Amino acid sequence: MSTAIEKTDVLVVGSGFGGAIAAYHLAAGGAKVTVLERGPWLKSNDFEHDYKLGSSYTRAFDFVVGDGMSVLGGNCVGGGSVVYFAAMPRAPRFVFDRRGSIGRRMWPASVSRDTLDPWYDRLEESLSVTKQDWSDVSYAGGLWAAACDHAGRTANPLAVAIDNSKCVNCNWMMAGCRFEAKQSLTVNYLPAALAHGAEIRPLHEVQHLTRTSEGNYRIHFDIIHEEDYRLRNGSGVIEAKIVVLAAGAAATPVILQRSETHLGTMPHAVGRYFSGNGERLNTAIINEEKAAEILGLSRGDGPAYAANQIGKGPTVASWDKLDGSLPEYSRYSLEQLYFPPGLGTILAQAPDATGPTWFGRDKKEILKNWKSWLTIFSMTEDDNEGVFGPPPATGNAHRISQQMLGRGNLSYKPTRNTWHGWNQADAEVKEILEKDGLAKVMPWTNDLVGAYTVHPLASCRMGDDPRTSALDDRNELRGHSGIFVTDGSAVPGALTVNPAMTIAALAERAVPGIVQAARHRGVPVTYGAPTPTGYKSGTKVDLPLLRTPAGV
């Protein structure tokens, strides 16, 4: 006797920005929504202030080492929103006209800063995004601003999704917020989705999709062991009329690659054109005497600075090079960032080392002064040169350790254009922070894990040209109606700023089209719910005016 297949209206894969936003609106509109999340469900009091193996830190992260590129992302209910730094700038206007490696505009004609601004507005309401005052920034952010001013540059406090009335400046926000000050999706969209009947299932890792004779999709998943992610506690299948893939730019293309033998040919761009958001990190070793002398800093008794770990994550950025008149690959932002112990200490290089720069005697010496470090995060314009190879048997990577660490199938060979952007940003950071002997600066090493990104993008990107984009301008997978992609993999290329706001805005923008496709497939769903916080002044979309999906 055959077992009945479980059914739902909409199956959402992943619960980060792309997944949670879709889940909320579709559930609020009356659809039966099921969310499968491969990571655990961690509550605020589960976030531990340590970096021990087996703690919330290793449970909530996914670190995949590829060939030339390593990706650090979220692996828990709430996805990247749990482990992000809550920096929420809008993408600069010039980003939407980027040509990149294909030599013509990458973004769909229907998407520009003007057309995306209403969706940015909605997100600012949903996530209570505000621009910080100078009184809100961390001491490290203030030092970066003072150094920029000393070197003739400008700097600005960042727009963030943080409730400063709850923030205790513990600077553990990258490992989840115990105090619910950071506006992770676990405190807004996901609770709102649950309130409207959505079901969220943690530790469910989607492996591939198949299609039924009626045109619906079956989602095949494994149930992951709670402590050892290399182990499985069973498997299952759910049938859905609509699938929203939001597993992240390092996992969504792998799921689709593995599904190709079942669904048929995938668009050429699935698993290609990956972007690491052009990211680069530099560590400066601040000269405490110079910080007092040149910048006039003082903390009373003792060192002038020595506050690397105090405060929030990124609070101040220099945007002088976010100038659309500059040539492509010459535009970037420079952002003060606190990167916690772990990769930040391993990959930092010792300036003026006489031997190896990322280990050895000289590295040991700078580790003694880690409180006097200042980390600067560059987001540049890369060439979308990442390509995913054949998918592993299960998951998005071959799991090496019990939690967090895996070996992936991503290959990334930086082009001359990408190196040009990195080199310019490195030189700018050095010029600012080494002026008059304020600090010694070195970029993080690429020797150990290749390039690195915490903001993977573009591996299933949207666009107008089927030859270079996997999705149409409605986020629907070309040739596979009813499958939508709403995570960072849909973003066409590097943004030169933190991408969370843009990923979320594109997800909001995609929802009306997903609702319309669901209606066409017989799901009684509407669109028009207020933001999760109850505000009703956000974008109102009249569904009949939307372009009809292919095949309708």
Short mmCIF file of C-alpha atoms in Angstrom, two decimals, residues 274-504:
data_model
loop_
_atom_site.label_atom_id
_atom_site.label_comp_id
_atom_site.label_asym_id
_atom_site.label_seq_id
_atom_site.Cartn_x
_atom_site.Cartn_y
_atom_site.Cartn_z
CA PHE A 274 28.42 33.90 -8.84
CA SER A 275 29.52 37.10 -7.11
CA GLY A 276 31.15 37.46 -3.70
CA ASN A 277 29.93 41.09 -3.65
CA GLY A 278 33.53 42.08 -4.35
CA GLU A 279 34.39 41.73 -0.68
CA ARG A 280 37.76 42.27 0.91
CA LEU A 281 38.94 42.77 4.50
CA ASN A 282 41.87 44.70 5.93
CA THR A 283 43.16 44.70 9.49
CA ALA A 284 44.81 47.80 10.88
CA ILE A 285 46.98 47.68 14.00
CA ILE A 286 46.35 51.06 15.61
CA ASN A 287 49.28 52.89 17.19
CA GLU A 288 47.74 53.93 20.50
CA GLU A 289 50.10 56.88 21.01
CA LYS A 290 49.37 58.20 17.54
CA ALA A 291 45.61 57.75 18.07
CA ALA A 292 45.88 60.04 21.07
CA GLU A 293 48.22 62.51 19.41
CA ILE A 294 46.72 62.73 15.91
CA LEU A 295 43.03 62.09 16.54
CA GLY A 296 42.84 63.47 20.07
CA LEU A 297 41.33 60.25 21.41
CA SER A 298 41.31 59.52 25.10
CA ARG A 299 39.60 56.99 27.34
CA GLY A 300 41.00 58.44 30.53
CA ASP A 301 43.67 56.18 31.98
CA GLY A 302 45.38 53.76 29.61
CA PRO A 303 45.24 53.40 25.83
CA ALA A 304 43.45 55.90 23.64
CA TYR A 305 41.55 53.22 21.69
CA ALA A 306 41.84 49.50 22.60
CA ALA A 307 38.12 49.10 21.92
CA ASN A 308 37.99 46.81 18.89
CA GLN A 309 35.42 44.51 20.50
CA ILE A 310 33.17 47.10 22.17
CA GLY A 311 29.91 48.22 20.59
CA LYS A 312 28.05 46.94 17.55
CA GLY A 313 29.23 45.46 14.27
CA PRO A 314 29.53 47.96 11.39
CA THR A 315 28.45 51.45 12.38
CA VAL A 316 30.37 53.84 10.09
CA ALA A 317 31.20 53.73 6.37
CA SER A 318 33.07 55.91 3.91
CA TRP A 319 31.20 56.24 0.62
CA ASP A 320 33.47 58.67 -1.22
CA LYS A 321 34.04 56.16 -4.01
CA LEU A 322 30.35 55.38 -4.54
CA ASP A 323 30.39 57.81 -7.43
CA GLY A 324 28.58 56.79 -10.58
CA SER A 325 30.87 58.97 -12.71
CA LEU A 326 33.85 56.75 -11.87
CA PRO A 327 34.70 53.83 -14.18
CA GLU A 328 33.27 50.44 -13.35
CA TYR A 329 35.50 48.39 -11.02
CA SER A 330 36.67 51.65 -9.40
CA ARG A 331 33.67 52.10 -7.09
CA TYR A 332 33.51 50.69 -3.59
CA SER A 333 32.52 51.36 0.00
CA LEU A 334 34.78 51.12 3.05
CA GLU A 335 33.08 50.05 6.25
CA GLN A 336 34.33 49.69 9.78
CA LEU A 337 33.53 46.18 10.96
CA TYR A 338 34.06 44.08 14.04
CA PHE A 339 34.82 40.55 12.92
CA PRO A 340 34.88 38.29 15.99
CA PRO A 341 37.61 35.84 17.00
CA GLY A 342 37.99 32.93 14.65
CA LEU A 343 38.48 33.69 10.97
CA GLY A 344 39.23 37.32 11.82
CA THR A 345 42.29 36.40 13.83
CA ILE A 346 43.39 33.51 11.61
CA LEU A 347 43.27 35.40 8.29
CA ALA A 348 44.70 38.71 9.55
CA GLN A 349 48.26 39.30 8.38
CA ALA A 350 51.08 40.91 10.31
CA PRO A 351 52.33 44.16 8.74
CA ASP A 352 56.07 44.34 8.08
CA ALA A 353 56.49 40.65 8.88
CA THR A 354 59.98 39.26 8.23
CA GLY A 355 58.61 35.76 7.65
CA PRO A 356 55.12 34.35 7.08
CA THR A 357 52.44 37.03 7.49
CA TRP A 358 49.39 35.10 8.75
CA PHE A 359 51.17 32.79 11.19
CA GLY A 360 54.46 32.69 13.02
CA ARG A 361 56.32 35.00 15.39
CA ASP A 362 55.13 38.32 13.95
CA LYS A 363 51.51 37.18 13.90
CA LYS A 364 51.83 36.11 17.53
CA GLU A 365 53.02 39.59 18.44
CA ILE A 366 50.08 41.42 16.85
CA LEU A 367 47.65 39.02 18.50
CA LYS A 368 48.80 40.40 21.85
CA ASN A 369 47.33 43.76 20.84
CA TRP A 370 44.05 42.50 19.33
CA LYS A 371 42.03 45.14 21.21
CA SER A 372 43.88 47.79 19.20
CA TRP A 373 42.84 46.31 15.87
CA LEU A 374 40.45 48.01 13.46
CA THR A 375 38.91 45.94 10.67
CA ILE A 376 37.82 47.62 7.44
CA PHE A 377 35.41 45.84 5.11
CA SER A 378 35.55 46.73 1.40
CA MET A 379 32.67 45.98 -0.98
CA THR A 380 33.79 46.43 -4.57
CA GLU A 381 32.64 45.49 -8.07
CA ASP A 382 33.69 42.00 -9.12
CA ASP A 383 33.30 40.18 -12.45
CA ASN A 384 30.75 37.48 -11.49
CA GLU A 385 33.41 34.85 -12.18
CA GLY A 386 32.19 32.14 -9.79
CA VAL A 387 30.98 28.82 -11.23
CA PHE A 388 29.45 25.85 -9.41
CA GLY A 389 30.69 22.43 -10.49
CA PRO A 390 28.77 19.14 -10.28
CA PRO A 391 26.68 19.04 -7.10
CA PRO A 392 27.62 16.84 -4.14
CA ALA A 393 25.48 13.79 -3.41
CA THR A 394 23.55 15.64 -0.69
CA GLY A 395 23.40 19.16 0.64
CA ASN A 396 25.29 22.11 -0.76
CA ALA A 397 28.72 20.84 0.33
CA HIS A 398 30.59 17.80 1.55
CA ARG A 399 30.37 18.11 5.34
CA ILE A 400 33.82 17.93 6.90
CA SER A 401 33.01 18.62 10.54
CA GLN A 402 30.05 17.92 12.78
CA GLN A 403 28.80 21.48 12.26
CA MET A 404 29.53 24.49 10.10
CA LEU A 405 32.46 23.42 7.92
CA GLY A 406 32.09 21.95 4.44
CA ARG A 407 33.90 21.60 1.14
CA GLY A 408 31.89 23.02 -1.74
CA ASN A 409 31.86 22.82 -5.52
CA LEU A 410 32.31 26.55 -6.16
CA SER A 411 35.25 27.61 -8.34
CA TYR A 412 36.31 31.27 -8.29
CA LYS A 413 39.24 32.64 -10.26
CA PRO A 414 39.44 36.42 -9.79
CA THR A 415 39.81 38.34 -13.04
CA ARG A 416 41.98 41.40 -13.63
CA ASN A 417 38.88 43.57 -13.16
CA THR A 418 38.12 42.06 -9.76
CA TRP A 419 41.73 42.40 -8.62
CA HIS A 420 41.69 46.01 -9.80
CA GLY A 421 38.78 46.76 -7.47
CA TRP A 422 40.35 44.94 -4.56
CA ASN A 423 43.71 46.63 -5.06
CA GLN A 424 42.19 50.09 -5.25
CA ALA A 425 40.19 49.53 -2.07
CA ASP A 426 43.23 48.10 -0.26
CA ALA A 427 45.31 51.11 -1.27
CA GLU A 428 42.63 53.53 -0.09
CA VAL A 429 42.36 51.87 3.32
CA LYS A 430 46.15 51.94 3.67
CA GLU A 431 46.36 55.59 2.66
CA ILE A 432 43.70 56.60 5.20
CA LEU A 433 44.90 54.61 8.18
CA GLU A 434 48.67 54.83 7.71
CA LYS A 435 48.65 58.62 7.33
CA ASP A 436 51.08 60.15 9.82
CA GLY A 437 51.77 56.72 11.35
CA LEU A 438 48.29 56.18 12.80
CA ALA A 439 48.31 52.44 12.02
CA LYS A 440 49.85 49.62 10.03
CA VAL A 441 47.51 47.92 7.56
CA MET A 442 47.45 44.58 5.78
CA PRO A 443 44.63 42.81 3.87
CA TRP A 444 43.48 39.42 5.06
CA THR A 445 45.31 36.55 3.44
CA ASN A 446 43.80 34.61 0.51
CA ASP A 447 46.34 31.82 0.96
CA LEU A 448 44.30 29.71 3.36
CA VAL A 449 40.69 29.73 2.07
CA GLY A 450 40.95 31.79 -1.11
CA ALA A 451 38.78 34.89 -1.41
CA TYR A 452 35.90 35.07 1.03
CA THR A 453 32.43 36.50 1.24
CA VAL A 454 29.65 36.85 3.77
CA HIS A 455 27.31 38.13 1.05
CA PRO A 456 27.09 35.54 -1.76
CA LEU A 457 25.08 36.72 -4.77
CA ALA A 458 24.04 36.10 -8.38
CA SER A 459 24.30 32.32 -8.78
CA CYS A 460 20.73 32.18 -10.22
CA ARG A 461 20.45 35.78 -11.23
CA MET A 462 17.52 37.65 -12.74
CA GLY A 463 17.76 39.50 -16.04
CA ASP A 464 16.25 40.07 -19.47
CA ASP A 465 18.64 37.90 -21.51
CA PRO A 466 17.95 34.15 -21.18
CA ARG A 467 21.58 33.46 -22.12
CA THR A 468 22.96 35.19 -19.04
CA SER A 469 20.14 35.03 -16.47
CA ALA A 470 18.37 32.15 -14.78
CA LEU A 471 15.28 34.14 -13.75
CA ASP A 472 12.98 36.55 -15.54
CA ASP A 473 12.25 39.95 -14.03
CA ARG A 474 9.55 38.40 -11.83
CA ASN A 475 12.05 36.01 -10.16
CA GLU A 476 10.54 32.98 -11.92
CA LEU A 477 12.93 30.24 -13.09
CA ARG A 478 13.10 30.23 -16.88
CA GLY A 479 11.43 27.17 -18.40
CA HIS A 480 10.05 25.97 -15.06
CA SER A 481 6.87 27.89 -14.25
CA GLY A 482 5.86 27.87 -10.61
CA ILE A 483 9.45 27.90 -9.28
CA PHE A 484 10.60 31.27 -7.95
CA VAL A 485 13.97 32.28 -6.48
CA THR A 486 13.99 35.13 -3.95
CA ASP A 487 17.32 34.95 -2.11
CA GLY A 488 20.67 36.59 -2.83
CA SER A 489 21.24 34.32 -5.81
CA ALA A 490 18.64 36.39 -7.73
CA VAL A 491 20.68 39.62 -7.39
CA PRO A 492 22.52 40.13 -10.72
CA GLY A 493 25.87 41.28 -9.37
CA ALA A 494 27.92 43.00 -6.68
CA LEU A 495 26.21 45.96 -4.99
CA THR A 496 29.21 47.82 -3.45
CA VAL A 497 27.26 47.95 -0.15
CA ASN A 498 25.75 45.45 2.28
CA PRO A 499 23.10 43.57 0.26
CA ALA A 500 20.48 42.60 2.88
CA MET A 501 18.24 45.58 2.14
CA THR A 502 18.31 44.92 -1.61
CA ILE A 503 17.74 41.16 -1.27
CA ALA A 504 14.75 41.87 0.97
#
